[in-house]
PDB file of C-alpha atoms in Angstrom:
ATOM      1  CA  UNK A   1       0.011  -0.013   0.107  1.00  0.00           C
ATOM      2  CA  UNK A   2       1.040   3.575  -0.644  1.00  0.00           C
ATOM      3  CA  UNK A   3      -0.403   6.742   0.804  1.00  0.00           C
ATOM      4  CA  UNK A   4      -0.574   9.789  -1.447  1.00  0.00           C
ATOM      5  CA  UNK A   5      -1.667  13.056   0.327  1.00  0.00           C
ATOM      6  CA  UNK A   6      -3.354  15.468  -2.057  1.00  0.00           C
ATOM      7  CA  UNK A   7      -4.771  17.802   0.680  1.00  0.00           C
ATOM      8  CA  UNK A   8      -3.771  18.080   4.332  1.00  0.00           C
ATOM      9  CA  UNK A   9      -5.225  21.317   5.752  1.00  0.00           C
ATOM     10  CA  UNK A  10      -8.247  21.680   7.892  1.00  0.00           C
ATOM     11  CA  UNK A  11     -11.261  24.012   7.880  1.00  0.00           C
ATOM     12  CA  UNK A  12     -10.390  25.775   4.616  1.00  0.00           C
ATOM     13  CA  UNK A  13      -7.753  25.822   1.868  1.00  0.00           C
ATOM     14  CA  UNK A  14      -4.922  28.304   2.245  1.00  0.00           C
ATOM     15  CA  UNK A  15      -2.133  29.618  -0.072  1.00  0.00           C
ATOM     16  CA  UNK A  16       1.279  31.085   0.362  1.00  0.00           C
ATOM     17  CA  UNK A  17       1.289  34.872   0.019  1.00  0.00           C
ATOM     18  CA  UNK A  18       3.820  36.853  -1.958  1.00  0.00           C
ATOM     19  CA  UNK A  19       5.495  37.956   1.287  1.00  0.00           C
ATOM     20  CA  UNK A  20       5.784  34.379   2.516  1.00  0.00           C
ATOM     21  CA  UNK A  21       7.380  33.327  -0.817  1.00  0.00           C
ATOM     22  CA  UNK A  22       9.903  36.149  -0.572  1.00  0.00           C
ATOM     23  CA  UNK A  23      10.801  35.087   2.916  1.00  0.00           C
ATOM     24  CA  UNK A  24      11.549  31.606   1.665  1.00  0.00           C
ATOM     25  CA  UNK A  25      13.740  32.978  -1.063  1.00  0.00           C
ATOM     26  CA  UNK A  26      15.606  35.190   1.466  1.00  0.00           C
ATOM     27  CA  UNK A  27      16.091  32.156   3.717  1.00  0.00           C
ATOM     28  CA  UNK A  28      17.406  30.115   0.877  1.00  0.00           C
ATOM     29  CA  UNK A  29      19.884  32.772  -0.290  1.00  0.00           C
ATOM     30  CA  UNK A  30      21.186  33.242   3.159  1.00  0.00           C
ATOM     31  CA  UNK A  31      21.756  29.607   3.569  1.00  0.00           C
ATOM     32  CA  UNK A  32      23.468  29.424   0.208  1.00  0.00           C
ATOM     33  CA  UNK A  33      26.163  31.956   1.194  1.00  0.00           C
ATOM     34  CA  UNK A  34      29.707  30.635   0.629  1.00  0.00           C
ATOM     35  CA  UNK A  35      28.556  27.486  -1.224  1.00  0.00           C
ATOM     36  CA  UNK A  36      29.504  26.534  -4.714  1.00  0.00           C
ATOM     37  CA  UNK A  37      26.210  26.415  -6.574  1.00  0.00           C
ATOM     38  CA  UNK A  38      27.239  26.707 -10.259  1.00  0.00           C
ATOM     39  CA  UNK A  39      24.966  24.022 -11.953  1.00  0.00           C
ATOM     40  CA  UNK A  40      21.292  23.251 -11.854  1.00  0.00           C
ATOM     41  CA  UNK A  41      22.175  19.799 -10.306  1.00  0.00           C
ATOM     42  CA  UNK A  42      24.185  21.480  -7.446  1.00  0.00           C
ATOM     43  CA  UNK A  43      21.341  24.024  -6.747  1.00  0.00           C
ATOM     44  CA  UNK A  44      18.632  21.243  -6.825  1.00  0.00           C
ATOM     45  CA  UNK A  45      20.671  19.015  -4.417  1.00  0.00           C
ATOM     46  CA  UNK A  46      21.130  21.994  -2.092  1.00  0.00           C
ATOM     47  CA  UNK A  47      17.432  22.799  -2.056  1.00  0.00           C
ATOM     48  CA  UNK A  48      16.378  19.177  -1.560  1.00  0.00           C
ATOM     49  CA  UNK A  49      19.063  18.106   0.920  1.00  0.00           C
ATOM     50  CA  UNK A  50      20.336  21.048   2.760  1.00  0.00           C
ATOM     51  CA  UNK A  51      17.440  23.500   3.315  1.00  0.00           C
ATOM     52  CA  UNK A  52      14.881  22.992   5.992  1.00  0.00           C
ATOM     53  CA  UNK A  53      11.631  21.833   4.646  1.00  0.00           C
ATOM     54  CA  UNK A  54       9.920  25.071   5.772  1.00  0.00           C
ATOM     55  CA  UNK A  55      12.312  26.974   3.427  1.00  0.00           C
ATOM     56  CA  UNK A  56      12.748  24.632   0.537  1.00  0.00           C
ATOM     57  CA  UNK A  57       9.249  23.351   0.510  1.00  0.00           C
ATOM     58  CA  UNK A  58       5.702  23.892   1.825  1.00  0.00           C
ATOM     59  CA  UNK A  59       3.106  21.809   3.647  1.00  0.00           C
ATOM     60  CA  UNK A  60       0.605  22.963   1.069  1.00  0.00           C
ATOM     61  CA  UNK A  61      -2.863  24.421   1.374  1.00  0.00           C
ATOM     62  CA  UNK A  62      -5.450  21.947  -0.037  1.00  0.00           C
ATOM     63  CA  UNK A  63      -8.188  20.669   2.219  1.00  0.00           C
ATOM     64  CA  UNK A  64      -8.367  16.919   3.044  1.00  0.00           C
ATOM     65  CA  UNK A  65      -7.971  14.308   0.310  1.00  0.00           C
ATOM     66  CA  UNK A  66      -5.817  11.156   0.829  1.00  0.00           C
ATOM     67  CA  UNK A  67      -5.349   8.366  -1.721  1.00  0.00           C
ATOM     68  CA  UNK A  68      -4.958   4.741  -0.652  1.00  0.00           C
ATOM     69  CA  UNK A  69      -3.019   3.111  -3.559  1.00  0.00           C
ATOM     70  CA  UNK A  70      -3.060  -0.645  -3.643  1.00  0.00           C
ATOM     71  CA  UNK A  71      -1.565  -0.949  -7.080  1.00  0.00           C
ATOM     72  CA  UNK A  72      -4.923  -1.551  -8.869  1.00  0.00           C
ATOM     73  CA  UNK A  73      -4.796  -0.179 -12.407  1.00  0.00           C
ATOM     74  CA  UNK A  74      -8.421   0.900 -12.925  1.00  0.00           C
ATOM     75  CA  UNK A  75      -9.651   1.566  -9.408  1.00  0.00           C
ATOM     76  CA  UNK A  76      -8.835   4.389  -7.007  1.00  0.00           C
ATOM     77  CA  UNK A  77      -9.611   4.726  -3.272  1.00  0.00           C
ATOM     78  CA  UNK A  78      -9.748   8.137  -1.667  1.00  0.00           C
ATOM     79  CA  UNK A  79     -10.481   9.469   1.804  1.00  0.00           C
ATOM     80  CA  UNK A  80     -12.472  12.645   1.654  1.00  0.00           C
ATOM     81  CA  UNK A  81     -13.142  15.032  -1.263  1.00  0.00           C
ATOM     82  CA  UNK A  82     -11.682  18.340  -0.098  1.00  0.00           C
ATOM     83  CA  UNK A  83     -10.014  20.669  -2.534  1.00  0.00           C
ATOM     84  CA  UNK A  84      -7.132  18.162  -2.833  1.00  0.00           C
ATOM     85  CA  UNK A  85      -9.350  15.968  -5.019  1.00  0.00           C
ATOM     86  CA  UNK A  86      -8.993  18.413  -7.905  1.00  0.00           C
ATOM     87  CA  UNK A  87      -5.200  17.916  -8.449  1.00  0.00           C
ATOM     88  CA  UNK A  88      -5.767  14.159  -7.903  1.00  0.00           C
ATOM     89  CA  UNK A  89      -8.324  14.142 -10.709  1.00  0.00           C
ATOM     90  CA  UNK A  90      -6.081  16.115 -13.067  1.00  0.00           C
ATOM     91  CA  UNK A  91      -3.164  13.801 -12.399  1.00  0.00           C
ATOM     92  CA  UNK A  92      -5.289  10.648 -13.110  1.00  0.00           C
ATOM     93  CA  UNK A  93      -6.642  12.083 -16.267  1.00  0.00           C
ATOM     94  CA  UNK A  94      -3.103  12.619 -17.543  1.00  0.00           C
ATOM     95  CA  UNK A  95      -2.134   9.108 -16.567  1.00  0.00           C
ATOM     96  CA  UNK A  96      -5.187   7.344 -17.972  1.00  0.00           C
ATOM     97  CA  UNK A  97      -5.160   9.183 -21.375  1.00  0.00           C
ATOM     98  CA  UNK A  98      -8.940   8.743 -21.904  1.00  0.00           C
ATOM     99  CA  UNK A  99      -9.373   5.341 -20.455  1.00  0.00           C
ATOM    100  CA  UNK A 100     -12.308   5.171 -18.009  1.00  0.00           C
ATOM    101  CA  UNK A 101     -11.705   4.439 -14.342  1.00  0.00           C
ATOM    102  CA  UNK A 102     -13.548   3.653 -11.102  1.00  0.00           C
ATOM    103  CA  UNK A 103     -13.208   6.080  -8.185  1.00  0.00           C
ATOM    104  CA  UNK A 104     -14.190   5.227  -4.562  1.00  0.00           C
ATOM    105  CA  UNK A 105     -14.462   8.046  -2.070  1.00  0.00           C
ATOM    106  CA  UNK A 106     -14.842   7.405   1.710  1.00  0.00           C
ATOM    107  CA  UNK A 107     -16.277  10.579   3.274  1.00  0.00           C
ATOM    108  CA  UNK A 108     -15.586  11.345   6.974  1.00  0.00           C
ATOM    109  CA  UNK A 109     -18.402  13.826   7.262  1.00  0.00           C
ATOM    110  CA  UNK A 110     -20.056  16.553   5.073  1.00  0.00           C
ATOM    111  CA  UNK A 111     -18.438  19.676   6.490  1.00  0.00           C
ATOM    112  CA  UNK A 112     -17.547  21.826   3.469  1.00  0.00           C
ATOM    113  CA  UNK A 113     -13.758  21.454   3.737  1.00  0.00           C
ATOM    114  CA  UNK A 114     -14.168  17.655   3.203  1.00  0.00           C
ATOM    115  CA  UNK A 115     -16.470  17.729   0.188  1.00  0.00           C
ATOM    116  CA  UNK A 116     -15.765  21.115  -1.452  1.00  0.00           C
ATOM    117  CA  UNK A 117     -13.425  19.713  -4.145  1.00  0.00           C
ATOM    118  CA  UNK A 118     -16.051  17.398  -5.753  1.00  0.00           C
ATOM    119  CA  UNK A 119     -17.575  20.020  -8.060  1.00  0.00           C
ATOM    120  CA  UNK A 120     -14.074  20.468  -9.554  1.00  0.00           C
ATOM    121  CA  UNK A 121     -13.320  16.716  -9.801  1.00  0.00           C
ATOM    122  CA  UNK A 122     -13.057  16.393 -13.554  1.00  0.00           C
ATOM    123  CA  UNK A 123     -13.410  12.636 -13.773  1.00  0.00           C
ATOM    124  CA  UNK A 124     -16.937  12.884 -12.405  1.00  0.00           C
ATOM    125  CA  UNK A 125     -17.879  14.822 -15.538  1.00  0.00           C
ATOM    126  CA  UNK A 126     -16.624  12.291 -18.056  1.00  0.00           C
ATOM    127  CA  UNK A 127     -18.900   9.467 -19.409  1.00  0.00           C
ATOM    128  CA  UNK A 128     -17.517   6.062 -18.800  1.00  0.00           C
ATOM    129  CA  UNK A 129     -16.176   6.784 -15.300  1.00  0.00           C
ATOM    130  CA  UNK A 130     -17.817   5.412 -12.193  1.00  0.00           C
ATOM    131  CA  UNK A 131     -17.674   7.318  -8.926  1.00  0.00           C
ATOM    132  CA  UNK A 132     -18.728   5.620  -5.734  1.00  0.00           C
ATOM    133  CA  UNK A 133     -19.203   7.867  -2.723  1.00  0.00           C
ATOM    134  CA  UNK A 134     -19.413   6.165   0.662  1.00  0.00           C
ATOM    135  CA  UNK A 135     -20.311   7.415   4.122  1.00  0.00           C
ATOM    136  CA  UNK A 136     -22.364   6.780   7.262  1.00  0.00           C
ATOM    137  CA  UNK A 137     -24.495   9.965   7.269  1.00  0.00           C
ATOM    138  CA  UNK A 138     -28.067   9.726   6.178  1.00  0.00           C
ATOM    139  CA  UNK A 139     -27.698  13.017   4.393  1.00  0.00           C
ATOM    140  CA  UNK A 140     -24.652  12.165   2.327  1.00  0.00           C
ATOM    141  CA  UNK A 141     -26.128  12.374  -1.156  1.00  0.00           C
ATOM    142  CA  UNK A 142     -28.138  15.452  -0.235  1.00  0.00           C
ATOM    143  CA  UNK A 143     -24.976  17.288   0.829  1.00  0.00           C
ATOM    144  CA  UNK A 144     -23.245  16.596  -2.464  1.00  0.00           C
ATOM    145  CA  UNK A 145     -26.254  17.567  -4.443  1.00  0.00           C
ATOM    146  CA  UNK A 146     -26.871  20.757  -2.421  1.00  0.00           C
ATOM    147  CA  UNK A 147     -23.354  22.179  -2.830  1.00  0.00           C
ATOM    148  CA  UNK A 148     -23.718  21.938  -6.647  1.00  0.00           C
ATOM    149  CA  UNK A 149     -27.146  23.633  -6.803  1.00  0.00           C
ATOM    150  CA  UNK A 150     -27.689  27.297  -7.297  1.00  0.00           C
ATOM    151  CA  UNK A 151     -26.653  29.688  -5.817  1.00  0.00           C
ATOM    152  CA  UNK A 152     -23.603  27.686  -4.565  1.00  0.00           C
ATOM    153  CA  UNK A 153     -22.458  26.286  -7.976  1.00  0.00           C
ATOM    154  CA  UNK A 154     -23.731  26.566 -11.600  1.00  0.00           C
ATOM    155  CA  UNK A 155     -23.507  22.876 -12.500  1.00  0.00           C
ATOM    156  CA  UNK A 156     -26.002  20.569 -10.823  1.00  0.00           C
ATOM    157  CA  UNK A 157     -24.920  17.016  -9.911  1.00  0.00           C
ATOM    158  CA  UNK A 158     -27.510  15.684 -12.392  1.00  0.00           C
ATOM    159  CA  UNK A 159     -25.504  17.208 -15.296  1.00  0.00           C
ATOM    160  CA  UNK A 160     -22.300  15.197 -14.486  1.00  0.00           C
ATOM    161  CA  UNK A 161     -21.898  12.360 -17.008  1.00  0.00           C
ATOM    162  CA  UNK A 162     -20.068   9.771 -14.991  1.00  0.00           C
ATOM    163  CA  UNK A 163     -22.054   7.063 -13.142  1.00  0.00           C
ATOM    164  CA  UNK A 164     -22.218   8.500  -9.627  1.00  0.00           C
ATOM    165  CA  UNK A 165     -23.454   6.174  -6.935  1.00  0.00           C
ATOM    166  CA  UNK A 166     -23.959   6.817  -3.141  1.00  0.00           C
ATOM    167  CA  UNK A 167     -23.722   4.043  -0.597  1.00  0.00           C
ATOM    168  CA  UNK A 168     -24.522   4.360   3.161  1.00  0.00           C
ATOM    169  CA  UNK A 169     -22.139   2.341   5.379  1.00  0.00           C
ATOM    170  CA  UNK A 170     -22.900   1.024   8.854  1.00  0.00           C
ATOM    171  CA  UNK A 171     -20.456   2.003  11.681  1.00  0.00           C
ATOM    172  CA  UNK A 172     -18.609  -0.966  13.004  1.00  0.00           C
ATOM    173  CA  UNK A 173     -19.572  -3.265  10.014  1.00  0.00           C
ATOM    174  CA  UNK A 174     -16.844  -4.462   7.778  1.00  0.00           C
ATOM    175  CA  UNK A 175     -17.233  -4.150   3.970  1.00  0.00           C
ATOM    176  CA  UNK A 176     -15.043  -4.563   0.893  1.00  0.00           C
ATOM    177  CA  UNK A 177     -14.296  -1.560  -1.174  1.00  0.00           C
ATOM    178  CA  UNK A 178     -11.770  -1.454  -3.972  1.00  0.00           C
ATOM    179  CA  UNK A 179     -10.316  -4.685  -2.762  1.00  0.00           C
ATOM    180  CA  UNK A 180      -9.763  -3.423   0.696  1.00  0.00           C
ATOM    181  CA  UNK A 181     -11.462  -4.358   3.993  1.00  0.00           C
ATOM    182  CA  UNK A 182     -12.989  -1.133   5.381  1.00  0.00           C
ATOM    183  CA  UNK A 183     -14.478  -0.687   8.851  1.00  0.00           C
ATOM    184  CA  UNK A 184     -16.031   2.771   9.776  1.00  0.00           C
ATOM    185  CA  UNK A 185     -16.107   4.165  13.304  1.00  0.00           C
ATOM    186  CA  UNK A 186     -18.151   6.944  14.898  1.00  0.00           C
ATOM    187  CA  UNK A 187     -16.100   9.844  16.121  1.00  0.00           C
ATOM    188  CA  UNK A 188     -16.790  12.870  18.381  1.00  0.00           C
ATOM    189  CA  UNK A 189     -17.286  15.931  16.192  1.00  0.00           C
ATOM    190  CA  UNK A 190     -20.144  18.367  15.563  1.00  0.00           C
ATOM    191  CA  UNK A 191     -22.720  16.499  13.440  1.00  0.00           C
ATOM    192  CA  UNK A 192     -20.667  13.285  13.840  1.00  0.00           C
ATOM    193  CA  UNK A 193     -17.736  12.191  11.796  1.00  0.00           C
ATOM    194  CA  UNK A 194     -16.418   8.726  10.947  1.00  0.00           C
ATOM    195  CA  UNK A 195     -12.933   7.321  10.908  1.00  0.00           C
ATOM    196  CA  UNK A 196     -11.948   4.336   8.635  1.00  0.00           C
ATOM    197  CA  UNK A 197      -9.690   1.349   9.261  1.00  0.00           C
ATOM    198  CA  UNK A 198      -8.615   0.164   5.798  1.00  0.00           C
ATOM    199  CA  UNK A 199      -6.822  -3.164   5.352  1.00  0.00           C
ATOM    200  CA  UNK A 200      -5.205  -4.696   2.324  1.00  0.00           C
ATOM    201  CA  UNK A 201      -2.564  -7.331   1.700  1.00  0.00           C
ATOM    202  CA  UNK A 202      -1.569  -7.519   5.333  1.00  0.00           C
ATOM    203  CA  UNK A 203      -1.207  -3.743   5.745  1.00  0.00           C
ATOM    204  CA  UNK A 204      -3.466  -1.345   7.609  1.00  0.00           C
ATOM    205  CA  UNK A 205      -4.117   2.425   7.441  1.00  0.00           C
ATOM    206  CA  UNK A 206      -6.388   4.268   9.850  1.00  0.00           C
ATOM    207  CA  UNK A 207      -7.796   7.515   8.568  1.00  0.00           C
ATOM    208  CA  UNK A 208      -9.233   9.459  11.512  1.00  0.00           C
ATOM    209  CA  UNK A 209      -9.810  13.155  11.088  1.00  0.00           C
ATOM    210  CA  UNK A 210     -12.228  15.734  12.635  1.00  0.00           C
ATOM    211  CA  UNK A 211     -12.466  13.891  15.970  1.00  0.00           C
ATOM    212  CA  UNK A 212     -11.904  14.978  19.538  1.00  0.00           C
ATOM    213  CA  UNK A 213     -10.553  12.485  21.991  1.00  0.00           C
ATOM    214  CA  UNK A 214     -11.322  12.915  25.654  1.00  0.00           C
ATOM    215  CA  UNK A 215      -8.768  10.711  27.410  1.00  0.00           C
ATOM    216  CA  UNK A 216     -10.637  10.678  30.753  1.00  0.00           C
ATOM    217  CA  UNK A 217     -13.425   8.637  29.017  1.00  0.00           C
ATOM    218  CA  UNK A 218     -11.731   5.296  29.391  1.00  0.00           C
ATOM    219  CA  UNK A 219     -14.174   3.158  27.510  1.00  0.00           C
ATOM    220  CA  UNK A 220     -14.023   5.503  24.393  1.00  0.00           C
ATOM    221  CA  UNK A 221     -10.242   5.673  24.636  1.00  0.00           C
ATOM    222  CA  UNK A 222      -9.900   1.849  24.803  1.00  0.00           C
ATOM    223  CA  UNK A 223     -12.174   1.537  21.849  1.00  0.00           C
ATOM    224  CA  UNK A 224      -9.958   3.823  19.714  1.00  0.00           C
ATOM    225  CA  UNK A 225      -6.843   2.070  20.817  1.00  0.00           C
ATOM    226  CA  UNK A 226      -8.304  -1.085  19.441  1.00  0.00           C
ATOM    227  CA  UNK A 227      -9.349   0.730  16.277  1.00  0.00           C
ATOM    228  CA  UNK A 228      -5.741   1.858  15.883  1.00  0.00           C
ATOM    229  CA  UNK A 229      -4.269  -1.507  16.894  1.00  0.00           C
ATOM    230  CA  UNK A 230      -0.937  -2.170  15.107  1.00  0.00           C
ATOM    231  CA  UNK A 231      -1.817  -0.014  12.164  1.00  0.00           C
ATOM    232  CA  UNK A 232       0.969   0.619   9.713  1.00  0.00           C
ATOM    233  CA  UNK A 233      -0.053   4.257   9.586  1.00  0.00           C
ATOM    234  CA  UNK A 234      -2.554   6.452  11.360  1.00  0.00           C
ATOM    235  CA  UNK A 235      -3.590   9.641   9.579  1.00  0.00           C
ATOM    236  CA  UNK A 236      -4.567  11.779  12.675  1.00  0.00           C
ATOM    237  CA  UNK A 237      -6.342  14.988  13.264  1.00  0.00           C
ATOM    238  CA  UNK A 238      -3.636  17.054  15.071  1.00  0.00           C
ATOM    239  CA  UNK A 239      -5.158  20.536  14.465  1.00  0.00           C
ATOM    240  CA  UNK A 240      -4.729  21.925  17.941  1.00  0.00           C
ATOM    241  CA  UNK A 241      -2.123  22.002  20.652  1.00  0.00           C
ATOM    242  CA  UNK A 242      -3.017  19.976  23.781  1.00  0.00           C
ATOM    243  CA  UNK A 243      -3.557  23.185  25.748  1.00  0.00           C
ATOM    244  CA  UNK A 244      -6.035  24.472  23.113  1.00  0.00           C
ATOM    245  CA  UNK A 245      -7.870  21.176  22.922  1.00  0.00           C
ATOM    246  CA  UNK A 246      -8.369  21.095  26.700  1.00  0.00           C
ATOM    247  CA  UNK A 247      -9.355  24.722  27.154  1.00  0.00           C
ATOM    248  CA  UNK A 248     -10.521  27.399  24.750  1.00  0.00           C
ATOM    249  CA  UNK A 249     -11.209  24.947  21.957  1.00  0.00           C
ATOM    250  CA  UNK A 250     -12.662  22.081  23.916  1.00  0.00           C
ATOM    251  CA  UNK A 251     -15.607  20.456  22.198  1.00  0.00           C
ATOM    252  CA  UNK A 252     -14.607  22.022  18.961  1.00  0.00           C
ATOM    253  CA  UNK A 253     -14.224  18.469  17.540  1.00  0.00           C
ATOM    254  CA  UNK A 254     -10.544  18.250  16.922  1.00  0.00           C
ATOM    255  CA  UNK A 255      -7.522  16.630  18.555  1.00  0.00           C
ATOM    256  CA  UNK A 256      -3.824  17.328  19.212  1.00  0.00           C
ATOM    257  CA  UNK A 257      -0.389  15.934  18.353  1.00  0.00           C
ATOM    258  CA  UNK A 258       0.157  14.820  21.963  1.00  0.00           C
ATOM    259  CA  UNK A 259      -3.030  12.753  22.093  1.00  0.00           C
ATOM    260  CA  UNK A 260      -2.099  11.260  18.679  1.00  0.00           C
ATOM    261  CA  UNK A 261       1.208  10.046  20.058  1.00  0.00           C
ATOM    262  CA  UNK A 262      -0.431   8.605  23.248  1.00  0.00           C
ATOM    263  CA  UNK A 263      -2.984   6.658  21.359  1.00  0.00           C
ATOM    264  CA  UNK A 264      -0.567   5.323  18.820  1.00  0.00           C
ATOM    265  CA  UNK A 265       1.898   4.232  21.520  1.00  0.00           C
ATOM    266  CA  UNK A 266      -0.910   2.419  23.369  1.00  0.00           C
ATOM    267  CA  UNK A 267      -2.119   0.801  20.122  1.00  0.00           C
ATOM    268  CA  UNK A 268       1.299  -0.150  19.058  1.00  0.00           C
ATOM    269  CA  UNK A 269       0.819   1.583  15.746  1.00  0.00           C
ATOM    270  CA  UNK A 270       3.879   2.025  13.527  1.00  0.00           C
ATOM    271  CA  UNK A 271       3.511   5.491  12.098  1.00  0.00           C
ATOM    272  CA  UNK A 272       1.636   8.599  13.098  1.00  0.00           C
ATOM    273  CA  UNK A 273       0.924  11.176  10.300  1.00  0.00           C
ATOM    274  CA  UNK A 274      -0.048  14.523  11.665  1.00  0.00           C
ATOM    275  CA  UNK A 275      -2.932  15.839   9.545  1.00  0.00           C
ATOM    276  CA  UNK A 276      -5.699  18.442   9.243  1.00  0.00           C
ATOM    277  CA  UNK A 277      -3.219  21.220   9.892  1.00  0.00           C
ATOM    278  CA  UNK A 278      -4.467  24.501  11.395  1.00  0.00           C
ATOM    279  CA  UNK A 279      -4.867  26.953   8.522  1.00  0.00           C
ATOM    280  CA  UNK A 280      -3.242  29.877  10.409  1.00  0.00           C
ATOM    281  CA  UNK A 281      -0.061  27.883  10.869  1.00  0.00           C
ATOM    282  CA  UNK A 282       2.747  28.564   8.438  1.00  0.00           C
ATOM    283  CA  UNK A 283       5.363  26.160   7.242  1.00  0.00           C
ATOM    284  CA  UNK A 284       7.868  27.154   9.986  1.00  0.00           C
ATOM    285  CA  UNK A 285       5.317  26.559  12.737  1.00  0.00           C
ATOM    286  CA  UNK A 286       4.230  23.230  11.330  1.00  0.00           C
ATOM    287  CA  UNK A 287       7.832  22.154  11.160  1.00  0.00           C
ATOM    288  CA  UNK A 288       8.283  23.204  14.832  1.00  0.00           C
ATOM    289  CA  UNK A 289       5.295  21.086  15.789  1.00  0.00           C
ATOM    290  CA  UNK A 290       6.738  18.057  14.076  1.00  0.00           C
ATOM    291  CA  UNK A 291       9.970  18.386  15.927  1.00  0.00           C
ATOM    292  CA  UNK A 292       8.149  18.860  19.211  1.00  0.00           C
ATOM    293  CA  UNK A 293       5.996  15.801  18.486  1.00  0.00           C
ATOM    294  CA  UNK A 294       8.954  13.651  17.680  1.00  0.00           C
ATOM    295  CA  UNK A 295      10.664  14.752  20.915  1.00  0.00           C
ATOM    296  CA  UNK A 296       7.564  13.957  22.916  1.00  0.00           C
ATOM    297  CA  UNK A 297       7.323  10.535  21.389  1.00  0.00           C
ATOM    298  CA  UNK A 298      10.906   9.913  22.168  1.00  0.00           C
ATOM    299  CA  UNK A 299      10.825  10.869  25.842  1.00  0.00           C
ATOM    300  CA  UNK A 300       7.456   9.032  26.514  1.00  0.00           C
ATOM    301  CA  UNK A 301       8.512   5.942  24.578  1.00  0.00           C
ATOM    302  CA  UNK A 302       8.162   2.600  26.413  1.00  0.00           C
ATOM    303  CA  UNK A 303       9.805   0.079  24.252  1.00  0.00           C
ATOM    304  CA  UNK A 304       7.690   0.684  21.161  1.00  0.00           C
ATOM    305  CA  UNK A 305       8.801   3.396  18.663  1.00  0.00           C
ATOM    306  CA  UNK A 306       6.165   5.289  16.711  1.00  0.00           C
ATOM    307  CA  UNK A 307       7.485   6.984  13.602  1.00  0.00           C
ATOM    308  CA  UNK A 308       6.107  10.572  13.512  1.00  0.00           C
ATOM    309  CA  UNK A 309       5.515  12.328  10.164  1.00  0.00           C
ATOM    310  CA  UNK A 310       3.739  15.549   9.242  1.00  0.00           C
ATOM    311  CA  UNK A 311       1.645  15.110   6.135  1.00  0.00           C
ATOM    312  CA  UNK A 312       1.981  17.669   3.367  1.00  0.00           C
ATOM    313  CA  UNK A 313       0.436  17.986  -0.144  1.00  0.00           C
ATOM    314  CA  UNK A 314       2.407  15.735  -2.371  1.00  0.00           C
ATOM    315  CA  UNK A 315       3.814  13.335   0.345  1.00  0.00           C
ATOM    316  CA  UNK A 316       3.939   9.807  -0.810  1.00  0.00           C
ATOM    317  CA  UNK A 317       4.334   7.095   1.890  1.00  0.00           C
ATOM    318  CA  UNK A 318       5.101   3.433   1.324  1.00  0.00           C
ATOM    319  CA  UNK A 319       3.739   1.097   4.044  1.00  0.00           C
TER     320      UNK A 319
END
């Protein structure tokens, strides 16, 4: 299995400003002083290997969309349809060169940042393609139709030429989607959200975003530990700091990097992918949070190591 992250921000998409781009250029030029950078190869190696990620790259700004790639040639499995589904769609069109495909989309919930990319998902407009949309909410299809109706959007869902099908899943019940075993789980979030445990070929990914974990509720905590149990990767909502999640933003429906580490340690999960990044955080702050999270995992480790990553638009992770 391979994870491909097409959108990793929470709440709304964001973009680098001109001032932020200039600051990256200044930082790169300062770091390049005294170095021999005469050829494109030398410059590229310097940018890729020597610069901090917050200077030489960016965590990106698209809202949630994660691809679970099992190697199937004609089927695609996605988690959520935020704005990141648009570049995913463009990439698959380039790769397929007119050949039809089947697209499976697991929806955590219908808040706009998680479905807003669908009106711009080009494969849904093309006859011959099949798009399956799955979720546990009764109003799933209505939400997709409503966001494409006037005055929100000029192209109603009925105009799209692909074969679009909506399927309601049952929390806790296993089903087979795109060759994967999928189990949804109810999460604590306004209007409810659902996480997904996805297994294929002996590998396991847990996609769990837009959920708040109250660690003093022992039964719920134990249930999520079992949901995460020995997962190869847990894509985890780490939008807030622990202090925010326990005070001013309590009951806002999001979690923290610290809780993610604790749950993954208890579940013996292999990797924690910090996800659903706070839109006000710039690249430098997100890089600091990653370093802080790795340090916290290290000092609280009890014989089991959890690899900590911070997801960014364009990240590909082999598991």
